[in-house]
């Protein structure tokens, strides 16, 4: 780190910044504690729950993204997976909310995976699910994925895609991952282009081979997406196809819900409830969207929807739903913001939704539902959602030695400027336009 820049992971630097804000926070926390006490809620219990919440950072999220039209690189972008880890450590150091990283292969390829694991451990990070990539061709690849991968009509292409996924498991084992996330771009742009049933059957056949290579303590997370890059239909289009696949494959296969992968206005919390019921909710890729996009910052458009999803999750926790241990991951692309700032904000938005969902008076809600009191049932949710839980989030961070004001502390450190000096612009960077 260049001398004139502070290291935002430095505990002493964070503590110094926290000292300025501590008095106000204590006052706000005490005031909120009194309000919650009147509602029969113990603020310390909520804070402890929030403090234990973690979400994985997508390695591809710390670089600047782009659109089909252009990518405008940011300053000091990470040049390789080791740089990405440094940025992830900054996010975790300041928020205390992102203890793991989710890698994307081959974007994050390095010849020395054990060294990568060592570096992560030194930075206090672990690895969440590994993501395979058969939606683009890599240089020198033998067969093309232009017309599909795991569902391709050519068995040799399918075999190549299966092999890549099995390789991802091998690499994930070196890193200490416990899950493989499979998202394919396979689908069709025209009616008639693809035999809808046969393509799905080929998917099941290919994924069965991947499934067979899973270690016993691993999970396979199947991600659906309504469209893009295929614009007429995708093979794993919706949670129905995803659930059928998971149930066909076996008990280690689960459904992953990427919030942005649905049509506008789809009731995602209902999907979550159904997957919890089916015992197949594997995890999330959190983000937000307005139209057909799938990569905006979590909670930036519709925080109430995010809250309603967390309401289902807390409810499932509360009634101890079986096989319920969803993985939390972010999946965003940052085109106009500093990715570190966006990812910190998003992790905090998740904690906010979680804290608000913890405030729901579940017994009162159950009673109103039983009595068909629609208005009061809705109000019960709204009351939790409209509570300003900011002091709880800040207090949870403070307890961990993280920052009361992560963005403010980050900006004061000038980390990005230091990166711009240390990381001259790279020629190519995996996962630029996502
Ligand atoms: C896809 C999907 C996958 C992600 C890629 C980059 O839309 O969300 O999870 O790995 O984008
Ligand atoms: Mn995703
Ligand atoms: Mn996506």
Coordinates of C-alpha atoms and ligand atoms in Angstrom, one line a residue:
X1 CA 0.0 0.0 0.0
X2 CA 1.5 3.4 -1.0
X3 CA 2.4 5.5 2.0
X4 CA -0.2 8.3 1.6
X5 CA -3.2 5.9 1.5
X6 CA -4.6 4.2 4.5
X7 CA -5.4 0.5 4.5
X8 CA -9.2 0.3 5.0
X9 CA -8.7 -3.2 6.5
X10 CA -6.5 -1.8 9.3
X11 CA -8.4 -2.2 12.5
X12 CA -6.8 0.8 14.1
X13 CA -7.8 3.0 11.1
X14 CA -11.4 1.7 11.3
X15 CA -11.5 2.2 15.1
X16 CA -10.3 5.8 14.7
X17 CA -13.1 6.6 12.3
X18 CA -15.6 4.8 14.5
X19 CA -14.6 6.8 17.5
X20 CA -16.1 10.0 15.8
X21 CA -19.5 8.3 15.3
X22 CA -19.7 6.2 18.4
X23 CA -21.6 8.7 20.6
X24 CA -24.4 9.2 18.1
X25 CA -24.7 5.5 17.5
X26 CA -25.0 4.7 21.2
X27 CA -27.8 7.2 21.5
X28 CA -29.7 5.9 18.5
X29 CA -29.3 2.3 19.5
X30 CA -30.6 3.0 23.0
X31 CA -33.6 4.9 21.6
X32 CA -34.4 2.1 19.1
X33 CA -33.9 -0.5 21.9
X34 CA -36.6 1.3 24.0
X35 CA -39.0 1.3 21.0
X36 CA -38.5 -2.3 20.4
X37 CA -38.8 -3.2 24.0
X38 CA -42.3 -1.8 24.0
X39 CA -43.0 -4.2 21.2
X40 CA -41.6 -7.1 23.1
X41 CA -38.5 -7.4 21.0
X42 CA -35.0 -7.7 22.5
X43 CA -32.7 -5.5 20.4
X44 CA -29.6 -7.4 21.5
X45 CA -31.0 -10.7 20.1
X46 CA -31.8 -9.0 16.8
X47 CA -28.3 -7.5 16.7
X48 CA -26.7 -10.9 17.4
X49 CA -28.7 -12.5 14.5
X50 CA -27.7 -9.7 12.1
X51 CA -24.1 -10.1 13.2
X52 CA -24.2 -13.7 12.3
X53 CA -25.5 -13.1 8.8
X54 CA -23.0 -13.5 5.9
X55 CA -23.2 -13.2 2.2
X56 CA -20.6 -14.3 -0.4
X57 CA -19.1 -11.8 -2.8
X58 CA -19.1 -12.8 -6.4
X59 CA -15.4 -12.5 -7.6
X60 CA -16.7 -11.1 -10.9
X61 CA -18.5 -8.3 -9.1
X62 CA -15.4 -6.5 -7.9
X63 CA -14.4 -5.6 -11.5
X64 CA -16.4 -3.0 -13.5
X65 CA -19.1 -4.5 -15.6
X66 CA -20.6 -3.3 -18.8
X67 CA -23.5 -3.7 -21.2
X68 CA -23.8 -5.1 -24.7
X69 CA -22.9 -1.6 -25.9
X70 CA -19.8 -0.7 -23.9
X71 CA -17.7 -1.1 -20.9
X72 CA -16.2 1.9 -19.2
X73 CA -13.4 0.6 -17.0
X74 CA -13.0 1.9 -13.5
X75 CA -9.8 3.0 -11.9
X76 CA -7.5 0.5 -10.3
X77 CA -9.6 -2.6 -11.3
X78 CA -8.4 -5.9 -10.0
X79 CA -6.2 -7.6 -12.7
X80 CA -6.5 -11.1 -11.5
X81 CA -8.1 -13.3 -8.9
X82 CA -5.5 -12.3 -6.2
X83 CA -6.4 -8.7 -6.7
X84 CA -10.0 -9.6 -6.5
X85 CA -9.4 -11.2 -3.1
X86 CA -7.8 -8.1 -1.8
X87 CA -10.9 -6.1 -2.7
X88 CA -13.2 -8.7 -1.2
X89 CA -11.1 -8.4 2.0
X90 CA -11.7 -4.7 2.1
X91 CA -15.5 -5.3 1.7
X92 CA -15.4 -7.8 4.6
X93 CA -13.1 -5.7 6.7
X94 CA -15.4 -2.7 6.6
X95 CA -18.8 -4.5 6.7
X96 CA -18.0 -7.7 8.6
X97 CA -20.8 -9.2 6.4
X98 CA -19.0 -10.9 3.6
X99 CA -16.7 -13.7 4.9
X100 CA -16.7 -15.7 1.6
X101 CA -16.0 -15.3 -2.1
X102 CA -17.7 -17.2 -4.9
X103 CA -15.4 -17.9 -7.8
X104 CA -16.2 -18.1 -11.5
X105 CA -14.2 -20.5 -13.6
X106 CA -12.3 -20.1 -15.9
X107 CA -12.4 -16.4 -15.3
X108 CA -10.6 -16.9 -12.0
X109 CA -8.2 -19.5 -13.2
X110 CA -4.8 -19.5 -11.6
X111 CA -2.2 -22.3 -11.8
X112 CA -1.7 -22.2 -8.1
X113 CA -5.0 -22.8 -6.4
X114 CA -3.3 -23.8 -3.0
X115 CA -1.6 -20.4 -3.0
X116 CA -5.0 -18.7 -3.6
X117 CA -6.5 -20.6 -0.7
X118 CA -3.6 -19.6 1.5
X119 CA -3.9 -16.0 0.5
X120 CA -7.7 -16.1 1.2
X121 CA -7.1 -17.6 4.7
X122 CA -4.5 -14.9 5.4
X123 CA -7.1 -12.3 4.5
X124 CA -9.7 -14.0 6.7
X125 CA -11.8 -15.2 3.7
X126 CA -13.3 -18.5 2.7
X127 CA -14.8 -19.8 -0.5
X128 CA -18.5 -20.3 -1.2
X129 CA -19.9 -22.0 -4.3
X130 CA -17.8 -22.3 -7.5
X131 CA -19.5 -21.2 -10.7
X132 CA -18.9 -23.0 -13.9
X133 CA -19.0 -21.2 -17.2
X134 CA -20.2 -22.9 -20.4
X135 CA -21.9 -19.8 -21.7
X136 CA -18.9 -18.5 -23.6
X137 CA -15.9 -20.0 -25.5
X138 CA -12.5 -19.6 -24.0
X139 CA -9.4 -19.1 -26.2
X140 CA -8.2 -22.3 -27.6
X141 CA -11.3 -24.3 -26.6
X142 CA -11.9 -27.3 -28.9
X143 CA -15.6 -27.2 -29.4
X144 CA -17.9 -24.1 -29.4
X145 CA -20.8 -23.4 -27.1
X146 CA -22.5 -21.2 -29.7
X147 CA -25.4 -23.6 -29.9
X148 CA -25.4 -24.7 -26.4
X149 CA -23.3 -26.6 -23.9
X150 CA -24.8 -29.2 -21.5
X151 CA -27.9 -29.5 -23.8
X152 CA -26.1 -29.3 -27.1
X153 CA -27.2 -31.6 -29.9
X154 CA -23.6 -32.9 -30.3
X155 CA -22.6 -35.4 -27.6
X156 CA -19.0 -34.2 -27.8
X157 CA -19.9 -30.7 -26.9
X158 CA -22.0 -32.0 -24.0
X159 CA -19.1 -34.1 -22.8
X160 CA -16.7 -31.1 -22.9
X161 CA -19.2 -29.1 -20.9
X162 CA -19.6 -31.9 -18.4
X163 CA -15.8 -32.2 -18.1
X164 CA -15.5 -28.5 -17.3
X165 CA -18.1 -28.8 -14.5
X166 CA -16.2 -31.7 -13.1
X167 CA -13.0 -29.7 -13.2
X168 CA -14.8 -27.0 -11.3
X169 CA -15.5 -29.5 -8.6
X170 CA -11.9 -30.5 -8.5
X171 CA -10.8 -26.9 -8.1
X172 CA -13.5 -26.2 -5.6
X173 CA -12.2 -29.0 -3.5
X174 CA -8.7 -27.5 -3.4
X175 CA -10.3 -24.2 -2.2
X176 CA -12.6 -25.7 0.4
X177 CA -15.8 -24.9 -1.5
X178 CA -18.8 -27.1 -0.8
X179 CA -21.1 -26.3 -3.8
X180 CA -21.1 -26.0 -7.5
X181 CA -23.5 -23.5 -9.1
X182 CA -24.5 -24.4 -12.6
X183 CA -26.1 -21.7 -14.8
X184 CA -26.2 -22.3 -18.6
X185 CA -27.0 -19.9 -21.4
X186 CA -28.5 -22.7 -23.4
X187 CA -31.7 -22.0 -25.2
X188 CA -33.2 -20.9 -28.4
X189 CA -33.7 -17.6 -30.2
X190 CA -36.5 -18.9 -32.5
X191 CA -39.6 -21.0 -32.1
X192 CA -38.7 -24.4 -33.6
X193 CA -35.0 -23.9 -33.2
X194 CA -34.8 -26.4 -30.4
X195 CA -36.8 -29.5 -29.5
X196 CA -38.0 -28.2 -26.1
X197 CA -38.4 -31.6 -24.5
X198 CA -35.3 -33.2 -25.9
X199 CA -33.1 -30.3 -24.9
X200 CA -34.3 -30.7 -21.3
X201 CA -33.7 -34.4 -21.4
X202 CA -30.2 -33.8 -22.6
X203 CA -29.7 -31.4 -19.7
X204 CA -30.8 -34.0 -17.2
X205 CA -28.4 -36.6 -18.8
X206 CA -25.4 -34.2 -18.7
X207 CA -26.1 -32.9 -15.2
X208 CA -26.5 -36.5 -13.9
X209 CA -22.8 -37.0 -14.8
X210 CA -21.8 -33.9 -13.0
X211 CA -24.0 -34.9 -10.0
X212 CA -22.2 -38.2 -9.9
X213 CA -18.9 -36.4 -9.4
X214 CA -20.1 -34.4 -6.4
X215 CA -18.4 -35.2 -3.1
X216 CA -20.8 -36.5 -0.5
X217 CA -20.8 -33.2 1.4
X218 CA -21.3 -31.0 -1.7
X219 CA -24.4 -29.5 -3.2
X220 CA -25.2 -28.7 -6.7
X221 CA -27.1 -25.4 -7.1
X222 CA -29.2 -25.1 -10.3
X223 CA -29.9 -21.6 -11.4
X224 CA -32.8 -20.7 -13.7
X225 CA -33.1 -17.7 -15.9
X226 CA -36.0 -16.6 -17.9
X227 CA -34.1 -15.3 -20.9
X228 CA -30.7 -14.0 -22.1
X229 CA -28.6 -14.8 -23.9
X230 CA -31.3 -17.0 -25.5
X231 CA -34.3 -14.7 -26.2
X232 CA -37.1 -17.1 -27.1
X233 CA -36.6 -19.7 -24.5
X234 CA -34.0 -21.1 -22.1
X235 CA -33.7 -24.7 -21.1
X236 CA -33.8 -24.0 -17.4
X237 CA -36.2 -21.1 -17.7
X238 CA -38.0 -21.0 -14.4
X239 CA -38.2 -22.5 -11.0
X240 CA -40.4 -25.3 -12.3
X241 CA -37.7 -26.6 -14.6
X242 CA -35.1 -26.1 -11.9
X243 CA -37.1 -28.0 -9.3
X244 CA -37.8 -30.9 -11.7
X245 CA -34.1 -31.1 -12.4
X246 CA -33.2 -31.0 -8.7
X247 CA -35.8 -33.7 -7.9
X248 CA -34.6 -35.9 -10.8
X249 CA -31.0 -35.6 -9.9
X250 CA -31.1 -36.4 -6.2
X251 CA -30.9 -35.1 -2.7
X252 CA -27.7 -33.1 -3.2
X253 CA -29.3 -30.9 -6.0
X254 CA -31.0 -27.7 -5.0
X255 CA -32.5 -24.7 -6.7
X256 CA -30.8 -21.3 -6.7
X257 CA -32.9 -18.2 -7.0
X258 CA -31.3 -15.3 -8.8
X259 CA -33.6 -12.4 -8.0
X260 CA -33.1 -10.8 -11.4
X261 CA -34.0 -13.9 -13.4
X262 CA -37.7 -13.4 -13.5
X263 CA -40.2 -11.4 -15.4
X264 CA -41.0 -8.0 -13.9
X265 CA -43.6 -8.2 -11.1
X266 CA -43.2 -12.0 -10.5
X267 CA -43.9 -12.9 -6.9
X268 CA -40.4 -14.1 -5.9
X269 CA -41.3 -14.6 -2.3
X270 CA -43.9 -17.1 -3.4
X271 CA -41.3 -19.0 -5.3
X272 CA -39.1 -19.0 -2.2
X273 CA -42.0 -20.4 -0.1
X274 CA -42.6 -23.2 -2.6
X275 CA -39.0 -24.2 -2.8
X276 CA -38.8 -24.2 1.0
X277 CA -41.8 -26.5 1.1
X278 CA -40.2 -28.8 -1.5
X279 CA -37.0 -28.7 0.6
X280 CA -35.0 -27.6 -2.4
X281 CA -34.1 -24.0 -1.7
X282 CA -30.4 -24.1 -2.3
X283 CA -29.6 -20.4 -2.2
X284 CA -29.7 -17.0 -3.7
X285 CA -28.0 -14.7 -6.1
X286 CA -29.1 -11.3 -4.7
X287 CA -29.4 -8.3 -6.9
X288 CA -32.3 -6.0 -8.0
X289 CA -33.8 -5.1 -11.4
X290 CA -36.3 -2.7 -12.9
X291 CA -37.1 -4.2 -16.3
X292 CA -35.3 -7.2 -17.8
X293 CA -32.0 -6.5 -16.2
X294 CA -30.5 -8.8 -13.6
X295 CA -27.6 -7.0 -12.0
X296 CA -28.5 -3.9 -10.2
X297 CA -27.5 -3.3 -6.6
X298 CA -29.5 -5.3 -4.1
X299 CA -32.4 -3.4 -2.7
X300 CA -31.9 -0.3 -4.8
X301 CA -35.2 -0.6 -6.7
X302 CA -37.6 -2.6 -4.6
X303 CA -36.5 -3.0 -0.9
X304 CA -40.0 -4.1 0.1
X305 CA -39.7 -7.1 -2.2
X306 CA -36.4 -8.0 -0.6
X307 CA -38.0 -7.7 2.8
X308 CA -40.8 -10.0 1.8
X309 CA -38.3 -12.6 0.6
X310 CA -36.5 -12.3 4.0
X311 CA -39.8 -12.6 5.7
X312 CA -40.2 -16.0 4.1
X313 CA -36.7 -17.0 5.1
X314 CA -37.1 -15.9 8.7
X315 CA -40.5 -17.6 8.9
X316 CA -38.9 -20.8 7.6
X317 CA -36.2 -20.5 10.3
X318 CA -38.7 -19.7 12.9
X319 CA -40.8 -22.9 12.2
X320 CA -37.6 -24.9 11.6
X321 CA -38.3 -25.9 8.1
X322 CA -36.4 -29.1 7.2
X323 CA -33.3 -29.1 4.9
X324 CA -33.3 -25.3 5.1
X325 CA -29.8 -23.8 4.8
X326 CA -29.8 -21.5 1.8
X327 CA -26.5 -20.0 0.6
X328 CA -26.4 -16.3 0.3
X329 CA -24.5 -14.8 -2.6
X330 CA -24.6 -11.5 -4.4
X331 CA -24.6 -11.5 -8.2
X332 CA -24.3 -7.9 -9.5
X333 CA -22.6 -6.0 -12.2
X334 CA -21.4 -2.4 -11.5
X335 CA -21.2 -0.1 -14.5
X336 CA -21.2 3.4 -12.9
X337 CA -20.2 2.9 -9.3
X338 CA -17.1 1.8 -7.5
X339 CA -17.8 -2.0 -7.2
X340 CA -16.5 -2.1 -3.7
X341 CA -19.0 0.6 -2.6
X342 CA -21.9 -1.1 -4.4
X343 CA -21.1 -4.5 -2.9
X344 CA -20.7 -3.1 0.7
X345 CA -24.1 -1.3 0.2
X346 CA -25.7 -4.4 -1.0
X347 CA -24.5 -6.6 1.8
X348 CA -25.8 -4.0 4.2
X349 CA -29.2 -4.0 2.4
X350 CA -29.5 -7.7 2.9
X351 CA -28.8 -7.3 6.6
X352 CA -31.4 -4.5 6.7
X353 CA -34.0 -6.8 5.2
X354 CA -33.0 -9.6 7.5
X355 CA -33.2 -7.3 10.6
X356 CA -36.6 -6.0 9.5
X357 CA -37.9 -9.5 8.9
X358 CA -36.8 -10.4 12.4
X359 CA -39.0 -7.7 13.8
X360 CA -42.2 -9.1 12.4
X361 CA -44.5 -10.2 15.2
X362 CA -45.0 -13.7 14.0
X363 CA -47.6 -14.7 16.5
X364 CA -49.7 -11.6 15.8
X365 CA -49.3 -12.2 12.0
X366 CA -50.4 -15.9 12.4
X367 CA -53.5 -14.7 14.4
X368 CA -54.5 -12.1 11.8
X369 CA -54.1 -14.6 9.1
X370 CA -56.2 -17.1 11.0
X371 CA -58.9 -14.4 11.5
X372 CA -58.7 -13.3 7.9
X373 CA -57.8 -9.8 9.0
X374 CA -56.1 -8.8 5.8
X375 CA -55.5 -5.2 6.8
X376 CA -53.9 -5.9 10.2
X377 CA -51.8 -8.8 8.7
X378 CA -50.5 -6.4 6.0
X379 CA -49.9 -3.7 8.7
X380 CA -47.9 -6.2 10.8
X381 CA -45.4 -6.6 7.9
X382 CA -45.4 -2.9 7.2
X383 CA -44.6 -2.0 10.8
X384 CA -41.5 -4.2 10.7
X385 CA -40.5 -2.9 7.3
X386 CA -40.8 0.7 8.2
X387 CA -38.7 0.5 11.3
X388 CA -35.3 2.2 10.8
X389 CA -32.9 -0.6 11.8
X390 CA -29.8 1.3 10.9
X391 CA -28.5 1.5 14.5
X392 CA -28.8 -2.3 14.7
X393 CA -26.7 -2.8 11.6
X394 CA -24.1 -0.3 12.7
X395 CA -23.9 -1.9 16.1
X396 CA -23.5 -5.4 14.7
X397 CA -20.6 -4.1 12.6
X398 CA -19.0 -2.2 15.5
X399 CA -19.1 -5.4 17.6
X400 CA -17.0 -7.1 15.0
X401 CA -14.5 -4.4 14.6
X402 CA -15.9 -3.3 11.3
X403 CA -16.9 0.2 10.3
X404 CA -20.0 2.1 11.7
X405 CA -20.0 3.9 8.3
X406 CA -18.3 1.6 5.8
X407 CA -18.6 3.9 2.8
X408 CA -17.3 7.0 4.7
X409 CA -14.4 5.1 6.1
X410 CA -13.6 3.5 2.7
X411 CA -13.6 6.9 1.0
X412 CA -11.4 8.4 3.7
X413 CA -8.9 5.6 3.2
X414 CA -8.5 6.5 -0.5
X415 CA -8.1 2.8 -1.2
X416 CA -9.2 3.1 -4.8
X417 CA -6.6 5.8 -5.6
X418 CA -4.0 3.5 -4.1
X419 CA -5.2 0.7 -6.4
X420 CA -5.0 2.9 -9.4
X421 CA -1.3 3.4 -8.7
X422 CA -0.6 -0.2 -7.9
X423 CA -2.7 -1.7 -10.7
X424 CA -2.0 -0.3 -14.1
X425 CA -5.0 -0.8 -16.4
X426 CA -5.1 -4.4 -17.6
X427 CA -5.6 -5.4 -21.2
X428 CA -8.2 -8.0 -20.5
X429 CA -10.2 -9.0 -17.5
X430 CA -12.4 -12.0 -17.2
X431 CA -16.1 -11.3 -16.6
X432 CA -16.1 -7.7 -17.8
X433 CA -19.4 -7.6 -19.5
X434 CA -21.8 -9.7 -17.4
Ligands
LIG1 C1 -25.8 -15.0 -15.4 C2 -26.1 -15.7 -14.1 C3 -25.0 -16.4 -13.5 C4 -23.7 -15.5 -13.5 C5 -23.5 -14.9 -14.9 C6 -22.3 -14.1 -15.0 O1 -26.8 -14.1 -15.7 O2 -26.7 -14.8 -13.2 O3 -25.2 -16.6 -12.1 O4 -22.7 -16.4 -13.2 O5 -24.6 -14.2 -15.3
LIG2 MN1 -26.8 -15.4 -11.1
LIG3 MN1 -27.8 -13.1 -14.0

